[in-house]
Coordinates of N, CA and C in Angstrom, one line a residue:
X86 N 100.2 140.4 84.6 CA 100.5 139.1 85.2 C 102.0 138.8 85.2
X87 N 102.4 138.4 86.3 CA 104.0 138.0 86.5 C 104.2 136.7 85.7
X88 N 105.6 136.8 85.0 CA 106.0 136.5 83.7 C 106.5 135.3 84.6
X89 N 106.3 133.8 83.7 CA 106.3 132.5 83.9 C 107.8 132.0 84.6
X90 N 109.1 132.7 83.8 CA 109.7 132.8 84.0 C 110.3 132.8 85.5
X91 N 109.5 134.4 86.0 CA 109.6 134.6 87.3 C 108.9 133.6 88.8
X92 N 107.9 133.1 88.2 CA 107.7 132.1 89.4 C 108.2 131.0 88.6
X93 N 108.8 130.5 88.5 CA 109.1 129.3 88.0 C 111.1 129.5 89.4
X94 N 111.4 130.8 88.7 CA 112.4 130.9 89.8 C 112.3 130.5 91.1
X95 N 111.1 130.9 91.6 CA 110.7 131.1 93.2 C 110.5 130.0 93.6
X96 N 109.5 128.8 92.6 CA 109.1 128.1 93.1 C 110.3 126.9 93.3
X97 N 111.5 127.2 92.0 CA 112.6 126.3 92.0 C 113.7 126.4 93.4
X98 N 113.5 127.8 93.9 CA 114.2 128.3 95.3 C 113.4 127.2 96.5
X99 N 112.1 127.5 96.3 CA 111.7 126.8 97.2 C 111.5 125.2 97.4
X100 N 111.6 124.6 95.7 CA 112.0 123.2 96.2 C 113.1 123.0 96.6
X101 N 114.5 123.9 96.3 CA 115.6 123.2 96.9 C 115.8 123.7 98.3
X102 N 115.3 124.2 98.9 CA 115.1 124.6 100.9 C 114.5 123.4 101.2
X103 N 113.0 123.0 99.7 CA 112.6 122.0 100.6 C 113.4 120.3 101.0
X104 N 113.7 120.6 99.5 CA 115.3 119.4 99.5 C 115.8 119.2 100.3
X105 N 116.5 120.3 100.6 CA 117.5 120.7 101.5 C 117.1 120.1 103.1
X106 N 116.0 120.5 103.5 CA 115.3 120.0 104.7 C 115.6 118.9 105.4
X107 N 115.1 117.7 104.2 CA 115.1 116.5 104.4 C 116.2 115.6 103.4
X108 N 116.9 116.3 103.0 CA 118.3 115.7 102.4 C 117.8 115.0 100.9
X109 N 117.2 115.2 100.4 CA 116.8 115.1 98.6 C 117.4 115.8 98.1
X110 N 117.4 115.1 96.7 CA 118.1 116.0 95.3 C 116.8 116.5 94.9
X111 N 117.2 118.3 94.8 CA 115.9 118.7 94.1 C 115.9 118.4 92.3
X112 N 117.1 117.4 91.7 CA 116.5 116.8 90.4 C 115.6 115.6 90.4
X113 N 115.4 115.1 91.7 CA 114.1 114.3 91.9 C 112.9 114.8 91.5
X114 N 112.4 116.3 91.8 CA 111.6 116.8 92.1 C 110.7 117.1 90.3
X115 N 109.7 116.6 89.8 CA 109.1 117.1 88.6 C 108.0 118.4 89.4
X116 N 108.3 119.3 88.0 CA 107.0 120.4 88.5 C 106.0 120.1 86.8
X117 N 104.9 120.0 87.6 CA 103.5 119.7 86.6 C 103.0 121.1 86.3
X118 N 103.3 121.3 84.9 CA 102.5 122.8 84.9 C 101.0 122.7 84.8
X119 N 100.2 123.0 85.5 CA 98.6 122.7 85.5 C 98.4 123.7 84.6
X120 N 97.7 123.9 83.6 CA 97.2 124.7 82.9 C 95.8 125.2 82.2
X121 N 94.5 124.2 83.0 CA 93.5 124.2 82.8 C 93.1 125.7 83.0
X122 N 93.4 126.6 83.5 CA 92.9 128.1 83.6 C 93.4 128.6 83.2
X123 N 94.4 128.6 81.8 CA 95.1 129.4 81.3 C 95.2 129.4 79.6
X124 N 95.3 130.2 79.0 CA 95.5 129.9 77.2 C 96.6 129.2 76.9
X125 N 96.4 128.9 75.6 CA 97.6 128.0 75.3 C 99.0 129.1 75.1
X126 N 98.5 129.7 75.0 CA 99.6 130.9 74.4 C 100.2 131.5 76.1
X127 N 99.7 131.0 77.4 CA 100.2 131.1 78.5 C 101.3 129.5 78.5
X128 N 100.4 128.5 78.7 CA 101.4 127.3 78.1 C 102.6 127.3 77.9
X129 N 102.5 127.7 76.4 CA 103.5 128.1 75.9 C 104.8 128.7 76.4
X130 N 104.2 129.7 76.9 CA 105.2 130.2 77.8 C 106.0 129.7 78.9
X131 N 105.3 128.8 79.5 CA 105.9 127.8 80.5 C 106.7 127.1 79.7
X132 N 106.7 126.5 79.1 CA 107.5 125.3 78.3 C 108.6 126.3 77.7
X133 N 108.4 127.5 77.3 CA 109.5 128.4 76.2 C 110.4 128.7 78.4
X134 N 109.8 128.8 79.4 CA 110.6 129.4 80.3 C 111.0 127.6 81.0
X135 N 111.2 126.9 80.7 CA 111.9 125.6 81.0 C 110.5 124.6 81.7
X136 N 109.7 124.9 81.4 CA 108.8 123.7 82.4 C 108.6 122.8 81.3
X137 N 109.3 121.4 82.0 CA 109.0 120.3 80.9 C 107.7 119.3 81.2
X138 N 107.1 119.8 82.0 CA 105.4 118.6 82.0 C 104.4 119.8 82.3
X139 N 103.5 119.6 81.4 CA 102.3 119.9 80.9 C 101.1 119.4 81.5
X140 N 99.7 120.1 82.6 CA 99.2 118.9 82.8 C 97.6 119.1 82.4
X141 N 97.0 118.6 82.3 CA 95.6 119.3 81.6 C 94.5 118.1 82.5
X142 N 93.6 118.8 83.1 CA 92.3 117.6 83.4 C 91.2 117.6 82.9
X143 N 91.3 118.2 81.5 CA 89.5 117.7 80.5 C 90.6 117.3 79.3
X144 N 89.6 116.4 78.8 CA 90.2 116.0 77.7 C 90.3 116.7 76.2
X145 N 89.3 117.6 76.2 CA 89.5 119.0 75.4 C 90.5 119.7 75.6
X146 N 90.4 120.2 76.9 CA 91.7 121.0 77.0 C 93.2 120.3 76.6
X147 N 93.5 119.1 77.1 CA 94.6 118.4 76.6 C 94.6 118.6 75.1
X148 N 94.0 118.0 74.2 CA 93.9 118.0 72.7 C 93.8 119.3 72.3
X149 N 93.3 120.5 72.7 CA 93.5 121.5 72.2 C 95.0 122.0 72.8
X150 N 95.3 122.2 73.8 CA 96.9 122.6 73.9 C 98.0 121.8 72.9
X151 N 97.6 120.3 72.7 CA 98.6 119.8 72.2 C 98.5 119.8 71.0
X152 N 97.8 120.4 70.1 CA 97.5 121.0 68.9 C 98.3 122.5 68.6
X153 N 97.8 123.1 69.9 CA 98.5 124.7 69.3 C 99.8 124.8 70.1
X154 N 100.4 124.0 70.6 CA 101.9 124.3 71.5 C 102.6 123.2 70.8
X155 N 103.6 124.2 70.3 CA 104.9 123.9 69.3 C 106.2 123.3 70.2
X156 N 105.9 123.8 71.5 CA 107.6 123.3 72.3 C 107.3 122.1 72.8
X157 N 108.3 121.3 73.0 CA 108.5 119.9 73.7 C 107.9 119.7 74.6
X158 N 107.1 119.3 75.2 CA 106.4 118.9 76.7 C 105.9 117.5 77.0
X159 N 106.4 117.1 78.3 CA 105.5 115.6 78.5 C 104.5 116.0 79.2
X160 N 103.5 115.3 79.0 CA 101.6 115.7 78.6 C 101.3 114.7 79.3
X161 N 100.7 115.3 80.8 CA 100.1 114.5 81.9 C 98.2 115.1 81.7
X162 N 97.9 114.2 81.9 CA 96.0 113.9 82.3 C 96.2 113.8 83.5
X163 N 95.4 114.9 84.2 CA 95.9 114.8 86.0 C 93.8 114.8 86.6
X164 N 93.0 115.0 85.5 CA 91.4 114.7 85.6 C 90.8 113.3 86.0
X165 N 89.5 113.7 86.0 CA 89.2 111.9 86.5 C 88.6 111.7 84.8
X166 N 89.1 110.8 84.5 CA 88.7 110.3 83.0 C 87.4 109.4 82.8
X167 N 86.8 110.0 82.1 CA 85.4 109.7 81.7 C 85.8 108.2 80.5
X168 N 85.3 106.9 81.6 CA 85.6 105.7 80.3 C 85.0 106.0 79.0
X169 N 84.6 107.0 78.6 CA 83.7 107.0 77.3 C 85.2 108.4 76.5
X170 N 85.9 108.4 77.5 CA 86.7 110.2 77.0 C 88.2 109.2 76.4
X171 N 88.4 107.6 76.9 CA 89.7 107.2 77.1 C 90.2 107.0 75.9
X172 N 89.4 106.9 74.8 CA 90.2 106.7 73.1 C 90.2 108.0 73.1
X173 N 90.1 109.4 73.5 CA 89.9 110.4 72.8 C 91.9 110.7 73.4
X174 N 91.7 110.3 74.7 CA 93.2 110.4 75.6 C 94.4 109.6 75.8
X175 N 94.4 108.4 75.6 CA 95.1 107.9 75.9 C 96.0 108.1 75.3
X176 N 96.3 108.1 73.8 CA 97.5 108.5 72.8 C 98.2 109.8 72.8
X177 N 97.6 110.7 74.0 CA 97.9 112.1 73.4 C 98.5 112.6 74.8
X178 N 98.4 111.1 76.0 CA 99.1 111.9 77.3 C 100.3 111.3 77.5
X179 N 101.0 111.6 77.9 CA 102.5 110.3 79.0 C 102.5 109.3 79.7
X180 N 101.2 110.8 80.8 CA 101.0 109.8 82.2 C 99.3 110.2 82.4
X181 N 99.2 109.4 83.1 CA 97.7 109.1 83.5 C 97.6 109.5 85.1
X182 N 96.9 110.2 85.9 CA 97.4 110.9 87.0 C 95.8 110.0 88.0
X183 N 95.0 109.5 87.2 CA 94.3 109.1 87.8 C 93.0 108.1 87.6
X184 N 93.9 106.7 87.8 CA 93.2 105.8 87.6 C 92.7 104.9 89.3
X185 N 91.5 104.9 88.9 CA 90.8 104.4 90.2 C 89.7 103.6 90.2
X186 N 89.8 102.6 89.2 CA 88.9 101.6 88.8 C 88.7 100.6 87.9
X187 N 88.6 99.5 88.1 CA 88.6 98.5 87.4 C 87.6 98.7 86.1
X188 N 86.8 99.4 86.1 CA 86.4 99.6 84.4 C 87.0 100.7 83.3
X189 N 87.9 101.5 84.3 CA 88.8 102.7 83.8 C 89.6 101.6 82.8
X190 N 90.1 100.5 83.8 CA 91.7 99.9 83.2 C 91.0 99.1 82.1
X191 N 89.9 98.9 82.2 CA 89.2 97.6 81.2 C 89.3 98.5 79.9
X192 N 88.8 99.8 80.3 CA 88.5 100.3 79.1 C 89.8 101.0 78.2
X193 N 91.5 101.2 79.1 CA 92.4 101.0 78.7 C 92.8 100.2 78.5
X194 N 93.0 99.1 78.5 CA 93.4 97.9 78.2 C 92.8 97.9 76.2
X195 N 91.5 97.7 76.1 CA 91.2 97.7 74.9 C 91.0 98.8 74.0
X196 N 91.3 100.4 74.2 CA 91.4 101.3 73.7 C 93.2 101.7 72.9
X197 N 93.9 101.0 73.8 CA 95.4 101.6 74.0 C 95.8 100.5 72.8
X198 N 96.3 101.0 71.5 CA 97.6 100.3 70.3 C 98.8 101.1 70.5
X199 N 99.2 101.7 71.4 CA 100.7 102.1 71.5 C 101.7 100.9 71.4
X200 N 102.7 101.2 71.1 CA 103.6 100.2 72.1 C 104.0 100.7 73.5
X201 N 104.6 99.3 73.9 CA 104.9 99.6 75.1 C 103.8 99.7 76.5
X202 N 103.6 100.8 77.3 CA 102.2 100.5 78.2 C 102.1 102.0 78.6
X203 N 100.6 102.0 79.2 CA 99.9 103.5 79.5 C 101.1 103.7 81.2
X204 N 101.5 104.8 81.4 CA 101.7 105.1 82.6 C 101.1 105.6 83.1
X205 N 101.0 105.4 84.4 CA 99.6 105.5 85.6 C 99.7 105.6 86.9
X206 N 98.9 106.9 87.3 CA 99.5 106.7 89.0 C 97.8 106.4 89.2
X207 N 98.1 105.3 90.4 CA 96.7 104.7 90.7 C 96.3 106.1 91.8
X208 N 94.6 106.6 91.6 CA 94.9 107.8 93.0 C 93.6 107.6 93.6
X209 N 94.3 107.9 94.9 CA 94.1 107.3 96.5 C 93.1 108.9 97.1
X210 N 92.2 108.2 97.8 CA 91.4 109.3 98.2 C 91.5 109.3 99.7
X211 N 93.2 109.9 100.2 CA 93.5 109.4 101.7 C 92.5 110.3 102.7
X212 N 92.2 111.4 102.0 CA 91.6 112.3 103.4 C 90.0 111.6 103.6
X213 N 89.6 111.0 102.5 CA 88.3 110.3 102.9 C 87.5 111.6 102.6
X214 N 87.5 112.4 102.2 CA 86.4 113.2 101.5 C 85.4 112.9 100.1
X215 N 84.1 113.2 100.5 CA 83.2 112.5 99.2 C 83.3 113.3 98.1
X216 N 83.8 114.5 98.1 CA 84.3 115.5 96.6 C 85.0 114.9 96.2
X217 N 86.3 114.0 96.5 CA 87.9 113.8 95.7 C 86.9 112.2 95.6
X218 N 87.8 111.9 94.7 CA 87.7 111.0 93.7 C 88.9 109.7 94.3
X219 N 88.8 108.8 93.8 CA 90.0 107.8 94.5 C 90.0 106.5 95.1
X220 N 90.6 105.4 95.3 CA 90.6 104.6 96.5 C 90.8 104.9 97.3
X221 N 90.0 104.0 98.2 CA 90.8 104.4 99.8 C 91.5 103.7 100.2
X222 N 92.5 104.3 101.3 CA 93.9 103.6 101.4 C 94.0 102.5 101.6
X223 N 92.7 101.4 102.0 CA 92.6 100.1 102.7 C 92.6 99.3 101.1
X224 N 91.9 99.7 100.3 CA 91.7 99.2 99.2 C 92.6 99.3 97.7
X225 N 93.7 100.1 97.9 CA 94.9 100.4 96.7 C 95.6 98.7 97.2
X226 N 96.3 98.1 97.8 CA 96.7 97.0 97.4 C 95.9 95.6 96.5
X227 N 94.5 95.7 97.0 CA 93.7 94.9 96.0 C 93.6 95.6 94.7
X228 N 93.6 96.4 94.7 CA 93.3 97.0 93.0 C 94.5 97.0 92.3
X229 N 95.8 97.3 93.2 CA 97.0 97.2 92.4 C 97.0 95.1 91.6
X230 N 96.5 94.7 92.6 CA 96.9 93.0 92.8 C 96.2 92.7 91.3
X231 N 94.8 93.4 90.9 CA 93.6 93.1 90.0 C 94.7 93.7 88.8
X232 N 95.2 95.3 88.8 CA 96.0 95.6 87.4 C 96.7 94.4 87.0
X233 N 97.2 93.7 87.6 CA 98.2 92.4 86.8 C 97.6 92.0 85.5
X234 N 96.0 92.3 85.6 CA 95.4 91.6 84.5 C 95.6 92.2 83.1
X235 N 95.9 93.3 83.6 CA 95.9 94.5 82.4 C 97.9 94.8 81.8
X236 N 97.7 94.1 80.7 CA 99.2 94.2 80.3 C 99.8 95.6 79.4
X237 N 98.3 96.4 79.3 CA 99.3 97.9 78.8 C 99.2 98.4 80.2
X238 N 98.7 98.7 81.0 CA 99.1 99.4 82.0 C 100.3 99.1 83.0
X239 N 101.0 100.4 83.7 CA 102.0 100.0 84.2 C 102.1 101.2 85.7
X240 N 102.1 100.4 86.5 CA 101.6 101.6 87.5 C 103.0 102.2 88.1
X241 N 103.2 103.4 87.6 CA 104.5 104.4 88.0 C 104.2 104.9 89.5
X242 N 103.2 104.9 89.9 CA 103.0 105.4 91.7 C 101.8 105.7 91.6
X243 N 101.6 106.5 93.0 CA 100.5 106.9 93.5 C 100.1 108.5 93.0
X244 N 98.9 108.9 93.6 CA 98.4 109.8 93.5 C 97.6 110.3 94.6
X245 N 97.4 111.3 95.0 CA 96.7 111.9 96.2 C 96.3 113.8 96.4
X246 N 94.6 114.0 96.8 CA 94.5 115.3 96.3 C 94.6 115.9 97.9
X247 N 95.6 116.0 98.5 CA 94.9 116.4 100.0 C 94.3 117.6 100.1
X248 N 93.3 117.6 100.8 CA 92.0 118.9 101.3 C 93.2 120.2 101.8
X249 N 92.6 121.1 100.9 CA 93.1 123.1 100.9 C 93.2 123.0 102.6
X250 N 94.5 123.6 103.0 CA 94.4 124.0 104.2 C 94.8 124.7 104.1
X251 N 94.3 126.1 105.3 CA 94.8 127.8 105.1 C 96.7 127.7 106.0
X252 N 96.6 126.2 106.6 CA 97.6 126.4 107.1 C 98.8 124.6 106.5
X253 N 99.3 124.9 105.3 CA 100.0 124.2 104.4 C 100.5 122.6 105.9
X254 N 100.6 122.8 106.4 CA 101.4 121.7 107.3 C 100.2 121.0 108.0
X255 N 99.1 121.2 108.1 CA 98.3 120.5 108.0 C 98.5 119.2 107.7
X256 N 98.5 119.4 106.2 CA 98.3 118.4 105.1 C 99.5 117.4 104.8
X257 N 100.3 117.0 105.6 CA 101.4 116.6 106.5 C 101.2 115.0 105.6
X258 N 99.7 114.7 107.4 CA 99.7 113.7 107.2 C 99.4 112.6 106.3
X259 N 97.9 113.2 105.4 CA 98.1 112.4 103.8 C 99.1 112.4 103.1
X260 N 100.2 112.9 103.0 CA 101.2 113.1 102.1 C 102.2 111.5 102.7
X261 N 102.0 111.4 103.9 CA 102.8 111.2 105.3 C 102.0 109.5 104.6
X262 N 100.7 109.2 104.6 CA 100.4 107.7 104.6 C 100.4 107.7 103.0
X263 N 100.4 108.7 101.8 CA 100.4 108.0 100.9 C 101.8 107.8 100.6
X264 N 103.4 107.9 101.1 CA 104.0 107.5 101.3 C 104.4 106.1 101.8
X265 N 103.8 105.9 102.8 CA 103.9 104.4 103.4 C 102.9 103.3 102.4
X266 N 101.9 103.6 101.7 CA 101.4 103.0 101.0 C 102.1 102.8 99.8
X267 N 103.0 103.7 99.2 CA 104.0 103.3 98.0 C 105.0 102.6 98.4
X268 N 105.2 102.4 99.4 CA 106.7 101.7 100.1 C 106.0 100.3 100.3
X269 N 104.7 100.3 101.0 CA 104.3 98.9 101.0 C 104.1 98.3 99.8
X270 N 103.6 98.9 98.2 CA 103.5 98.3 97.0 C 105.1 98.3 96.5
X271 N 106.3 98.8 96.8 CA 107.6 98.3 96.8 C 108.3 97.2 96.8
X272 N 107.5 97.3 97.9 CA 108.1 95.7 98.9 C 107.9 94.8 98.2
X273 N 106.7 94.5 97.3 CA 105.6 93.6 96.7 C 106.7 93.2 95.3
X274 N 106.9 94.0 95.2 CA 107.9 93.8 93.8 C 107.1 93.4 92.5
X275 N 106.1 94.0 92.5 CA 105.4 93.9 91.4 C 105.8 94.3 89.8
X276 N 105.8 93.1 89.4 CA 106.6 93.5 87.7 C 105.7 94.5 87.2
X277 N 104.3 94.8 87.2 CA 103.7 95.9 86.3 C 103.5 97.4 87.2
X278 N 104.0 96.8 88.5 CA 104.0 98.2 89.3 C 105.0 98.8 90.0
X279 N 105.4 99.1 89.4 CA 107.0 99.4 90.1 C 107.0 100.6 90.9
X280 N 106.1 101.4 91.0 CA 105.3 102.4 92.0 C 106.4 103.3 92.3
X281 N 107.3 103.7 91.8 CA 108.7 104.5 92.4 C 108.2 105.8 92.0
X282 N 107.1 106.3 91.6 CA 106.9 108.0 92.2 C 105.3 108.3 92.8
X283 N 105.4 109.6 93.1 CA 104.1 110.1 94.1 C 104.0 111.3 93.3
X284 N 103.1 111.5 93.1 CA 102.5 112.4 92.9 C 101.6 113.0 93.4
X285 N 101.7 114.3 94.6 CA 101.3 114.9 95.3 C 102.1 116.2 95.5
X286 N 100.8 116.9 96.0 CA 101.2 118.5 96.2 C 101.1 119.5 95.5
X287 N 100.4 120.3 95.7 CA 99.7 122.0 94.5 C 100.3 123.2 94.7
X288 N 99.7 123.8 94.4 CA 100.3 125.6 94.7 C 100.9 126.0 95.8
X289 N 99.0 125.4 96.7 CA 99.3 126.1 98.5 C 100.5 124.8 99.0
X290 N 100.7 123.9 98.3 CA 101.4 122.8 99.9 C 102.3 122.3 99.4
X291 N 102.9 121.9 98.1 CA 103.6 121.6 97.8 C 105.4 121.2 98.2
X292 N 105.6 122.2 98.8 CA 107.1 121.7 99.9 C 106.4 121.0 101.1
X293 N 105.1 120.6 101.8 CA 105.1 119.8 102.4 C 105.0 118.6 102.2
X294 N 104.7 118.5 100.3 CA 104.2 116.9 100.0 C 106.2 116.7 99.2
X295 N 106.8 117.7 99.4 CA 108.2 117.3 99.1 C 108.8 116.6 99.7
X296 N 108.9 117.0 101.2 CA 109.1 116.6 102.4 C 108.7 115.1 102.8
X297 N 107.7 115.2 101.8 CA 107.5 113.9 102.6 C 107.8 112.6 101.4
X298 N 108.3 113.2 100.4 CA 108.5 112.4 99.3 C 107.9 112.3 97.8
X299 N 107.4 113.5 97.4 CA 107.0 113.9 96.6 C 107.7 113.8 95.2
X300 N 107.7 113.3 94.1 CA 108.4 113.0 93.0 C 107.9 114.2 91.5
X301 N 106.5 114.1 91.7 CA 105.8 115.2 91.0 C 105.2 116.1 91.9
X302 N 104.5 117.1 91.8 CA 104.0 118.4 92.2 C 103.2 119.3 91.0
X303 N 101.9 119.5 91.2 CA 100.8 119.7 90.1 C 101.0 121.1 90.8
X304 N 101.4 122.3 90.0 CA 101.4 123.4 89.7 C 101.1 124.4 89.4
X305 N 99.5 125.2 89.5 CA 98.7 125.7 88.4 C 98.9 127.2 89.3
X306 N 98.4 127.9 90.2 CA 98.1 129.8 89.6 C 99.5 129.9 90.5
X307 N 100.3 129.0 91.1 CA 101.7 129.7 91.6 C 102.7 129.8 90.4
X308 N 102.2 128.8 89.3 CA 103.6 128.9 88.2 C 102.8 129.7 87.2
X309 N 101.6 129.6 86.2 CA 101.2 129.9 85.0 C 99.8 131.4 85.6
X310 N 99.7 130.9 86.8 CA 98.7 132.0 86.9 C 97.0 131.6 86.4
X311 N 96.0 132.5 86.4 CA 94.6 132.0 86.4 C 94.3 133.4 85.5
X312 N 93.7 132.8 84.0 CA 93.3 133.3 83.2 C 91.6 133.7 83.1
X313 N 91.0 133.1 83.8 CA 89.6 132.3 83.5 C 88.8 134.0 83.1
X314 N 89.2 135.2 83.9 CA 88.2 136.2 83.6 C 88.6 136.7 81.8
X315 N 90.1 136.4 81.6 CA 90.6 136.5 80.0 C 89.9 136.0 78.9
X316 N 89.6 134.2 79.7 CA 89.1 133.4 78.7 C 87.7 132.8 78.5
X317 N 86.4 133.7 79.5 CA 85.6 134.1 79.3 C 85.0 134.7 78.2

């Protein structure tokens, strides 16, 4: 398996082309190392070769990496969280990658003794597919309007999974309206949602959800690779 190190180069080449494109600083740009298909001792390696966010979608998997990985990492939940999973998670992530419902926040709201508040990208289910998970785009300003109620949460942006295309530019245009939908919760000037990032874009698409305004970028078999026949 090619050493973390080395795509991590590639993929850093290719955010600054994509920068470059559309006139961004590629230190805007967060890369999410997805690591659900990989050992912790793969992890690890990411974080020892400079990836500073970690991202895990079962709640096991989070608590077990963040148990055996000794380097510095900010610890994203990028899964749909099971309201029965959210005392197990909340203390142990940064960011919350995907909150999409008023009994999710109810049940943060009364789980969360941190100080301070849960960060959260609210996520939007722009392509309208019944697999992905999410609001739809008609319905993210009423739910942002309802979070008010909830004073640990704090909505850092959006979220969005767009549908695999064999041909990356495709996927353009969700990237394209969950942009205009973070600009319209801008405008709003919401004290608990200050919505200034997006989080969108994976392995295959990623310089197109840059392009279009991308702030994070979820990561997994272009940077750390797929273990799963290993960890069988």
């Amino acid at each position: 398996m090619v050493v973390v190190s080395d795509n991590l180069l590639n993929i850093n080449q290719e955010i600054k082309q994509a920068c470059e494109r559309v006139g961004r600083h590629q230190e805007e740009i967060n890369i999410v190392a997805v690591t659900k298909y990989v050992s912790h001792e793969r992890a690890e390696e990411a974080v020892a070769s400079g990836v500073k966010h970690l991202g895990e979608s079962r709640a096991e998997g989070l608590l077990e990496k963040r148990e055996a990985i000794t380097g510095a990492a900010t610890w994203h939940f990028i899964g749909q969280l099971q309201s029965r999973k959210v005392k197990d998670v909340i203390h142990e992530c940064d960011y919350l990658h995907s909150l999409d419902r008023i009994s999710l926040a109810k049940e943060i709201q009364k789980r969360y003794k941190g100080d301070g508040t849960v960060k959260c990208f609210v996520q939007v289910n722009v392509s309208g597919e019944e697999s992905k998970s999410g609001l739809t785009p008609e319905g993210v300003m009423s739910f942002i309007e309802q979070l008010q109620a909830y004073d640990a949460i704090e909505v850092v942006g959006l979220m969005t999974m767009a549908p695999y295309e064999s041909v990356p530019e495709d996927t353009r245009p969700h990237f394209k309206k969950l942009k205009e939908l973070q600009q319209e919760i801008v405008k709003r000037e919401f004290a608990h949602a200050p919505c200034h990032e997006l989080s969108m874009g994976m392995s295959n698409d990623y310089t197109v959800a840059i392009e279009e305004g991308a702030t994070f970028i979820r990561v997994g078999s272009r940077l750390v690779g797929d273990e799963r026949s290993n960890l069988a």
